[in-house]
Coordinates of C-alpha atoms in Angstrom, one line a residue:
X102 CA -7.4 54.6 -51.2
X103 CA -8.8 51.5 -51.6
X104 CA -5.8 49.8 -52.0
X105 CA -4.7 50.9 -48.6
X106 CA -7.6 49.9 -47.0
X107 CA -7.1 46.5 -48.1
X108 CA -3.1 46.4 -47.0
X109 CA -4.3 48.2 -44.0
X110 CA -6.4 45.9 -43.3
X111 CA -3.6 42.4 -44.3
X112 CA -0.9 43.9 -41.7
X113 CA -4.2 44.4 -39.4
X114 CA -4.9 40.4 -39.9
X115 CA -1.4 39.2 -39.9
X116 CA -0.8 41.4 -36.4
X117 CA -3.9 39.1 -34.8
X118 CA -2.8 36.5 -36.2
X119 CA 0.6 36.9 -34.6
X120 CA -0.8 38.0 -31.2
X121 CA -2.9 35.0 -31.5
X122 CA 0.0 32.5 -32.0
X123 CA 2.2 34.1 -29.2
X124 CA -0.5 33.4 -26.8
X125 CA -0.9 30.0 -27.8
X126 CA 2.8 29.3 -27.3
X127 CA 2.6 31.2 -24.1
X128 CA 0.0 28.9 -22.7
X129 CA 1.6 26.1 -24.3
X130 CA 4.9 27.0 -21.9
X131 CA 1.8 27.5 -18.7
X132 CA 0.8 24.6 -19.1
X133 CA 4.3 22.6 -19.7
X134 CA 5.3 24.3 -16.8
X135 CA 2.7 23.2 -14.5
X136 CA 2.7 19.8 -15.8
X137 CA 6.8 19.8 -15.0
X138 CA 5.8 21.2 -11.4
X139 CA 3.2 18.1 -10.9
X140 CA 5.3 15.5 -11.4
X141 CA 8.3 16.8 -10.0
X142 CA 6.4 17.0 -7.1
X143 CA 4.8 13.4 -7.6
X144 CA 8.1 12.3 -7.4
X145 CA 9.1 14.3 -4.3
X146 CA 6.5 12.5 -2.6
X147 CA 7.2 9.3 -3.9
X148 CA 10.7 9.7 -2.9
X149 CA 9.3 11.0 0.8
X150 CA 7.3 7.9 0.8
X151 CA 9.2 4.9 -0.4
X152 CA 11.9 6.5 2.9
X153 CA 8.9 6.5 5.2
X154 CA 8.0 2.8 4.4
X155 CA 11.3 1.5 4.0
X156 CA 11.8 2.5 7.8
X157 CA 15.6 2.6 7.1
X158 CA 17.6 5.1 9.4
X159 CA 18.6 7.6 6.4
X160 CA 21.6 8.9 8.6
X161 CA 23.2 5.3 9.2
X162 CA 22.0 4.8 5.4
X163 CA 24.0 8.0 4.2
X164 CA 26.7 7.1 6.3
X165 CA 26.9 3.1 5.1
X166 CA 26.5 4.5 1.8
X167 CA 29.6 7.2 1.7
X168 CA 31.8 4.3 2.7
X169 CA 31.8 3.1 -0.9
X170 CA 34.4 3.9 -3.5
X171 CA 32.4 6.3 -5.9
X172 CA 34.0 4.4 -9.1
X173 CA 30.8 1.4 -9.2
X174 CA 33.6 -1.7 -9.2
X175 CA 32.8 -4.6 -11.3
X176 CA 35.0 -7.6 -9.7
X177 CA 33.1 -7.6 -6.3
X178 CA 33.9 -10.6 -3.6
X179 CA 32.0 -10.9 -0.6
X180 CA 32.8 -12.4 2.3
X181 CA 29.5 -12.7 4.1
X182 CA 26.9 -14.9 3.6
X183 CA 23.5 -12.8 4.2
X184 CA 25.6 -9.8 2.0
X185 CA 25.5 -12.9 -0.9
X186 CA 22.2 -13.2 -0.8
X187 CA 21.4 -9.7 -1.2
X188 CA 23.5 -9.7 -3.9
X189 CA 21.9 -12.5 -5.6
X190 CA 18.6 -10.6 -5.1
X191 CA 19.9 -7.4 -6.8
X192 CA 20.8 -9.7 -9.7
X193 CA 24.6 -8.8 -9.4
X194 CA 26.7 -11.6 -9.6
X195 CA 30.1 -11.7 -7.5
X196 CA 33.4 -12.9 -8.7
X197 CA 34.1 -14.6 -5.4
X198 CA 32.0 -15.7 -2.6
X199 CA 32.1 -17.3 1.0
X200 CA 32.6 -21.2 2.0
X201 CA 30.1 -21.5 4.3
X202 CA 27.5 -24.3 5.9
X203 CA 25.2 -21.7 6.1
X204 CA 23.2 -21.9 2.5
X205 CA 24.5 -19.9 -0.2
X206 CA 22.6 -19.2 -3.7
X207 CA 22.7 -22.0 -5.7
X208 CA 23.0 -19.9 -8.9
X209 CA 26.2 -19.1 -7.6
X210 CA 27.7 -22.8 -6.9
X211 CA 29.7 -22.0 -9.6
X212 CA 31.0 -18.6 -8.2
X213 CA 34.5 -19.0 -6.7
X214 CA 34.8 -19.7 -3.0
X215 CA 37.2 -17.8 -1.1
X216 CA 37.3 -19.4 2.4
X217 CA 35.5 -18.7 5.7
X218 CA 33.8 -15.3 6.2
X219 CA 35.9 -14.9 9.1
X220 CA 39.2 -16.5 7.1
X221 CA 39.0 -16.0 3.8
X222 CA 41.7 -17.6 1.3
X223 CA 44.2 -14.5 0.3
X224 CA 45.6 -16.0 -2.4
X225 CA 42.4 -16.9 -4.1
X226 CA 41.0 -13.6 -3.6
X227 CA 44.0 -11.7 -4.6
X228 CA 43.7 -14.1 -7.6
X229 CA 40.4 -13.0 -8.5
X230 CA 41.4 -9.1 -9.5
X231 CA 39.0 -8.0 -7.1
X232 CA 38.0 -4.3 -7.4
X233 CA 35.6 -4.6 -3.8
X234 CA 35.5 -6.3 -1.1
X235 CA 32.3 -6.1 1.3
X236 CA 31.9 -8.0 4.2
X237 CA 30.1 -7.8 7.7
X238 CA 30.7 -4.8 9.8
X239 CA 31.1 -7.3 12.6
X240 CA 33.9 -9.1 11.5
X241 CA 35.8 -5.5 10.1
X242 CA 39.0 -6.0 12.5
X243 CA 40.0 -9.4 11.8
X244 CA 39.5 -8.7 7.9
X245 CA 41.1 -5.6 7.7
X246 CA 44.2 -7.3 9.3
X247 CA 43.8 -10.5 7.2
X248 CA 44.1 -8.2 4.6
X249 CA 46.6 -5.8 5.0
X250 CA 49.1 -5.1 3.3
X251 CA 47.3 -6.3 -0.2
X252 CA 45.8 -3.0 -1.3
X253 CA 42.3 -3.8 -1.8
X254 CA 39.4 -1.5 -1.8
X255 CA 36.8 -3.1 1.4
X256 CA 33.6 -1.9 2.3
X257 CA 31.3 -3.2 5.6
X258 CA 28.0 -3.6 6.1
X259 CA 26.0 -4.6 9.2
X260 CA 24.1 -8.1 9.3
X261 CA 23.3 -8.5 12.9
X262 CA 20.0 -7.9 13.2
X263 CA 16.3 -7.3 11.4
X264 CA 17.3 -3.3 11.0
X265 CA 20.7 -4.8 9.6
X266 CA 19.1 -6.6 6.9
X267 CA 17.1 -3.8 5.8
X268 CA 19.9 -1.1 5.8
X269 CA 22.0 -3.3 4.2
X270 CA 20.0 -3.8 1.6
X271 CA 19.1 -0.5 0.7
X272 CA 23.0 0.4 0.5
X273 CA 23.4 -2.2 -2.0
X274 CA 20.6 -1.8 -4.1
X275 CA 20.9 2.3 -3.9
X276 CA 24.5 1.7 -4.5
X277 CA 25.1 -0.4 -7.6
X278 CA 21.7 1.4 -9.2
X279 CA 19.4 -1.8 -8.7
X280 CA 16.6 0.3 -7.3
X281 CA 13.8 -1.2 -8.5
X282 CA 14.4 -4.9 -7.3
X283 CA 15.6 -3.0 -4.1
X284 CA 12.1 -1.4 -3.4
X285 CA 10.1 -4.7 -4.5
X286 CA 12.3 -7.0 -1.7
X287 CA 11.8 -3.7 1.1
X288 CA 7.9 -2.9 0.2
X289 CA 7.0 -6.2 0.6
X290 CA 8.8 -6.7 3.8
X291 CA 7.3 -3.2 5.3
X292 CA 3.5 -4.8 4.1
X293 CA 4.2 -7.6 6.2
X294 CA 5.5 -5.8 9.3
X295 CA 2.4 -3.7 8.9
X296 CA -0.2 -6.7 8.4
X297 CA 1.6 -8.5 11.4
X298 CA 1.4 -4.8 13.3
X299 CA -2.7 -4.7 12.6
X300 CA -3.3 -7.9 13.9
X301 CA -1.8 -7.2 16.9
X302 CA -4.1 -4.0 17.5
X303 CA -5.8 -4.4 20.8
X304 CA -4.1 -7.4 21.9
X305 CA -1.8 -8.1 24.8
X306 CA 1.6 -9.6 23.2
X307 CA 3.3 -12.0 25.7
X308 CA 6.5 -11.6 27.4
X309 CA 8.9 -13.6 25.4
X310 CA 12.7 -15.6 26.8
X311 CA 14.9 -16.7 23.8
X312 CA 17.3 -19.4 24.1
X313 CA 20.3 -20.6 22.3
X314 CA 21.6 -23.7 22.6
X315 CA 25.4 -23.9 22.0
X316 CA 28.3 -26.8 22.3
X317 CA 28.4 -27.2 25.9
X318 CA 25.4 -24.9 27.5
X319 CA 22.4 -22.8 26.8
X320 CA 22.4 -18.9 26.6
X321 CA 20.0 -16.0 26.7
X322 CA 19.8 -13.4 23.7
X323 CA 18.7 -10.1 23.9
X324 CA 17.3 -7.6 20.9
X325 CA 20.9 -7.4 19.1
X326 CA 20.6 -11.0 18.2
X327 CA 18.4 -11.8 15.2
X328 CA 15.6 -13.6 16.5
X329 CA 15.6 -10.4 19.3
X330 CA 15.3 -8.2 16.5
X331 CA 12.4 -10.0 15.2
X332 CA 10.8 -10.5 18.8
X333 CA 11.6 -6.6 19.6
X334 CA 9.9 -5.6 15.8
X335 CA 7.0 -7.4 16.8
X336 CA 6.3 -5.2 20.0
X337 CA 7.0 -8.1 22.5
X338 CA 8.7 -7.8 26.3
X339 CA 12.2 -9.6 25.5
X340 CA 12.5 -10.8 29.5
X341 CA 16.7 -10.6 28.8
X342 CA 16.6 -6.9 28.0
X343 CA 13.9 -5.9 30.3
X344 CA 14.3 -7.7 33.3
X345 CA 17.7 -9.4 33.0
X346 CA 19.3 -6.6 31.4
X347 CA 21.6 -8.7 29.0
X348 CA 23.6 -6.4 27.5
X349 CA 25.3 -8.9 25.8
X350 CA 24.0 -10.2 22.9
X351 CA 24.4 -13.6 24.3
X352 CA 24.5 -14.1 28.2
X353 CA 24.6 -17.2 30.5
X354 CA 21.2 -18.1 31.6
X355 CA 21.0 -17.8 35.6
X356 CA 17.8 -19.8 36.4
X357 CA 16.5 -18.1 39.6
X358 CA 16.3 -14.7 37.5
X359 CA 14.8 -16.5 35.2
X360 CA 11.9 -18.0 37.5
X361 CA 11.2 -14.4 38.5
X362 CA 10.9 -12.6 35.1
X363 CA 8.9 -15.6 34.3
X364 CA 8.3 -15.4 30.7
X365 CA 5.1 -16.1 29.1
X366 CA 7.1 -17.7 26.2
X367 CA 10.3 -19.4 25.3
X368 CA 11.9 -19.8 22.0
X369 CA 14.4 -22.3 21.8
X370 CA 17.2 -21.9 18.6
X371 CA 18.8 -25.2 18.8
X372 CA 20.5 -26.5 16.1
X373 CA 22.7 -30.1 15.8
X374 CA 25.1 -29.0 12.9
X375 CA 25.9 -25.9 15.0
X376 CA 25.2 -26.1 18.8
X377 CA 23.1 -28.3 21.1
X378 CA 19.9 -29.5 19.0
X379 CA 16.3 -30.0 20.8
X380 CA 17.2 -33.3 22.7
X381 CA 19.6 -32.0 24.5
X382 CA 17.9 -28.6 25.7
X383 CA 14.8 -31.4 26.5
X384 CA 17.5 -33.4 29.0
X385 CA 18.1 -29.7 30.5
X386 CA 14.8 -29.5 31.5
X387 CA 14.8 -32.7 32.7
X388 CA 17.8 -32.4 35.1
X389 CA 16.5 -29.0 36.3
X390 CA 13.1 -29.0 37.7
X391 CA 13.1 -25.0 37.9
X392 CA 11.9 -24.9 34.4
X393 CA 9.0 -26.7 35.2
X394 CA 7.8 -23.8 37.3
X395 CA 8.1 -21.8 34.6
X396 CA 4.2 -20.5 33.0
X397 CA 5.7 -21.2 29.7
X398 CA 5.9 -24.3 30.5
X399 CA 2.9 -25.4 32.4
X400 CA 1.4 -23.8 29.5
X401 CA 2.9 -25.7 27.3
X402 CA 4.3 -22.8 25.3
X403 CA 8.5 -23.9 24.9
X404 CA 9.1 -23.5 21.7
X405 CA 11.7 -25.1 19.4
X406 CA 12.4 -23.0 16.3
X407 CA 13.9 -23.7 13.2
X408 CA 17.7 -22.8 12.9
X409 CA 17.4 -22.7 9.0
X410 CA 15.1 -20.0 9.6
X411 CA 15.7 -18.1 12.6
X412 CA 19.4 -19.1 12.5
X413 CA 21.4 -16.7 9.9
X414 CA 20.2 -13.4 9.4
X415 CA 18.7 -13.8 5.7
X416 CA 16.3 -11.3 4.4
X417 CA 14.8 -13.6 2.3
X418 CA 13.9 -15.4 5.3
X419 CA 12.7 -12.2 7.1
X420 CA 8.6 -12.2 6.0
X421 CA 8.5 -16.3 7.3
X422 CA 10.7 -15.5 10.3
X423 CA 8.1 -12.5 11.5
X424 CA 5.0 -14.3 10.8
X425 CA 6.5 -17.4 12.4
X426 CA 6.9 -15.5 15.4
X427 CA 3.7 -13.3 15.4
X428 CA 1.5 -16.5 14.9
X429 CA 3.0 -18.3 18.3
X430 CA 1.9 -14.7 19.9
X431 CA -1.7 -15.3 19.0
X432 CA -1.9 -18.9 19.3

């Protein structure tokens, strides 16, 4: 009897002691599975968030980013010089890049040249065993032609404007799996566009004209041009899109319109090496005494920019170019 008791008793034990363990394991899985539920949904909202800030259209962004070849290449040659740079920033080094005047990274003065962005060299490229060629969606046509016939896999990417920059740069970094560079280049931009958009709370932004000075005349650009982007970022009245109605990125400047917009700022984009340069858009107001009745002029408030700067669309450039432009607003 006895000895029952105490076996009894044993399988008694060793059932508690199995019960016990169960539920530890089962609480174990609880609380695994909450912890798996957190950070999946951490990283939801990261996700949610980084697309917020970025402020990258995600349907143009899906869309630029399908036109890739799903094999990740590893010959790339680029024909544009702002799609170098971003390059460069992703740390992915090209086997060919553009000859251009415009400046190129200088850890890449080594990198083959291939010719103009709009003419590139066929025979070096075709030399280089390229496996991708991306280049501006504005020059497409005339590369697509230039290239036909020579079986090469091309992707395009827009450069035109402030947006440009930004989607184009997301592609790329989402693209060839360089996403944390990527974020670091976008979140910094996105904290200066939001600085720059708090210091503008509560203030009247001026009404802006933007001139460029070419060969053999001066134009007007409207929001599609770089500096436009910038200006239209920024919150200010571009005069060419709301009272001229430019729809032309770049349209000849008609004076008397001009006089009646009245625009409390002009910025000048004049550059020597590749248009008319500041003395000579100084001798068109000289021979034309209708600028001199403009208020941005009696206010002193013609402004020549820098074409190194505000000239090529460069995203490295983008965080000097907006606070260039924001700290004339204020002045």
């Amino acid at each position: 009897m006895k000895k029952w008791l105490i076996a009894s008793t044993f399988v008694i034990s060793l059932t508690l002691v199995g019960c016990v363990e169960q539920e530890d394991k089962n609480i174990d899985i609880e609380v695994k599975k909450e912890e798996t539920q957190q950070q999946e949904t951490a990283n939801t909202a990261k996700v949610q968030k980084a697309k917020i800030q970025d402020g990258v259209d995600e349907e143009a962004f899906q869309k630029a980013l399908a036109s890739f070849p799903t094999t990740i290449p590893e010959n790339i040659v680029t024909t544009s010089v702002p799609l170098t740079e971003m390059l460069h920033l992703l740390g992915i080094t090209p086997v060919g890049v553009p000859t251009s005047t415009n400046p190129i990274p200088t850890d890449f003065d080594s990198i083959t040249k291939i010719g103009s962005p709009m003419s590139p060299d066929l025979e070096v490229i075709s030399s280089l065993q390229s496996d991708l060629i991306i280049g501006a969606s504005s020059l497409q046509s005339s590369l697509d032609q230039a290239l036909q016939g020579m079986n090469l896999p091309t992707a395009y990417l827009p450069t035109d404007s402030y947006e440009d920059l930004k989607l184009s740069f997301k592609v790329l970094g989402t693209y060839f799996a360089k996403e944390e560079k990527m974020n670091d280049v976008l979140q910094r931009i996105v904290a200066k566009e939001k600085e720059l958009e708090a210091q503008a709370q509560g203030k009247e932004l001026p009404s802006v004209m933007l001139v460029i000075g070419t060969s053999d005349s001066f134009m007007v650009m409207n929001d599609k041009s770089y500096l436009g982007s910038l200006v239209e970022r920024l919150g200010a009245d571009n005069i060419a899109k709301s009272v001229l109605k430019a729809d032309s990125t770049y349209s000849p400047m008609n004076l008397e319109d001009i006089i009646v917009a009245d625009p409390d700022i002009v910025f000048v984009l004049a550059s020597g090496d590749h248009g008319a340069n500041e003395d000579k858009f100084k001798q068109e107001i000289e021979k034309n005494s209708a600028w001199q009745q403009l208020s941005a002029y009696k206010n002193n408030k013609i402004y020549v920019l820098d074409y190194s700067t505000f000239g090529v669309t460069s995203i490295t450039n983008v965080e000097t170019a907006l606070t260039t432009i924001a700290d004339y607003f204020y002045k």
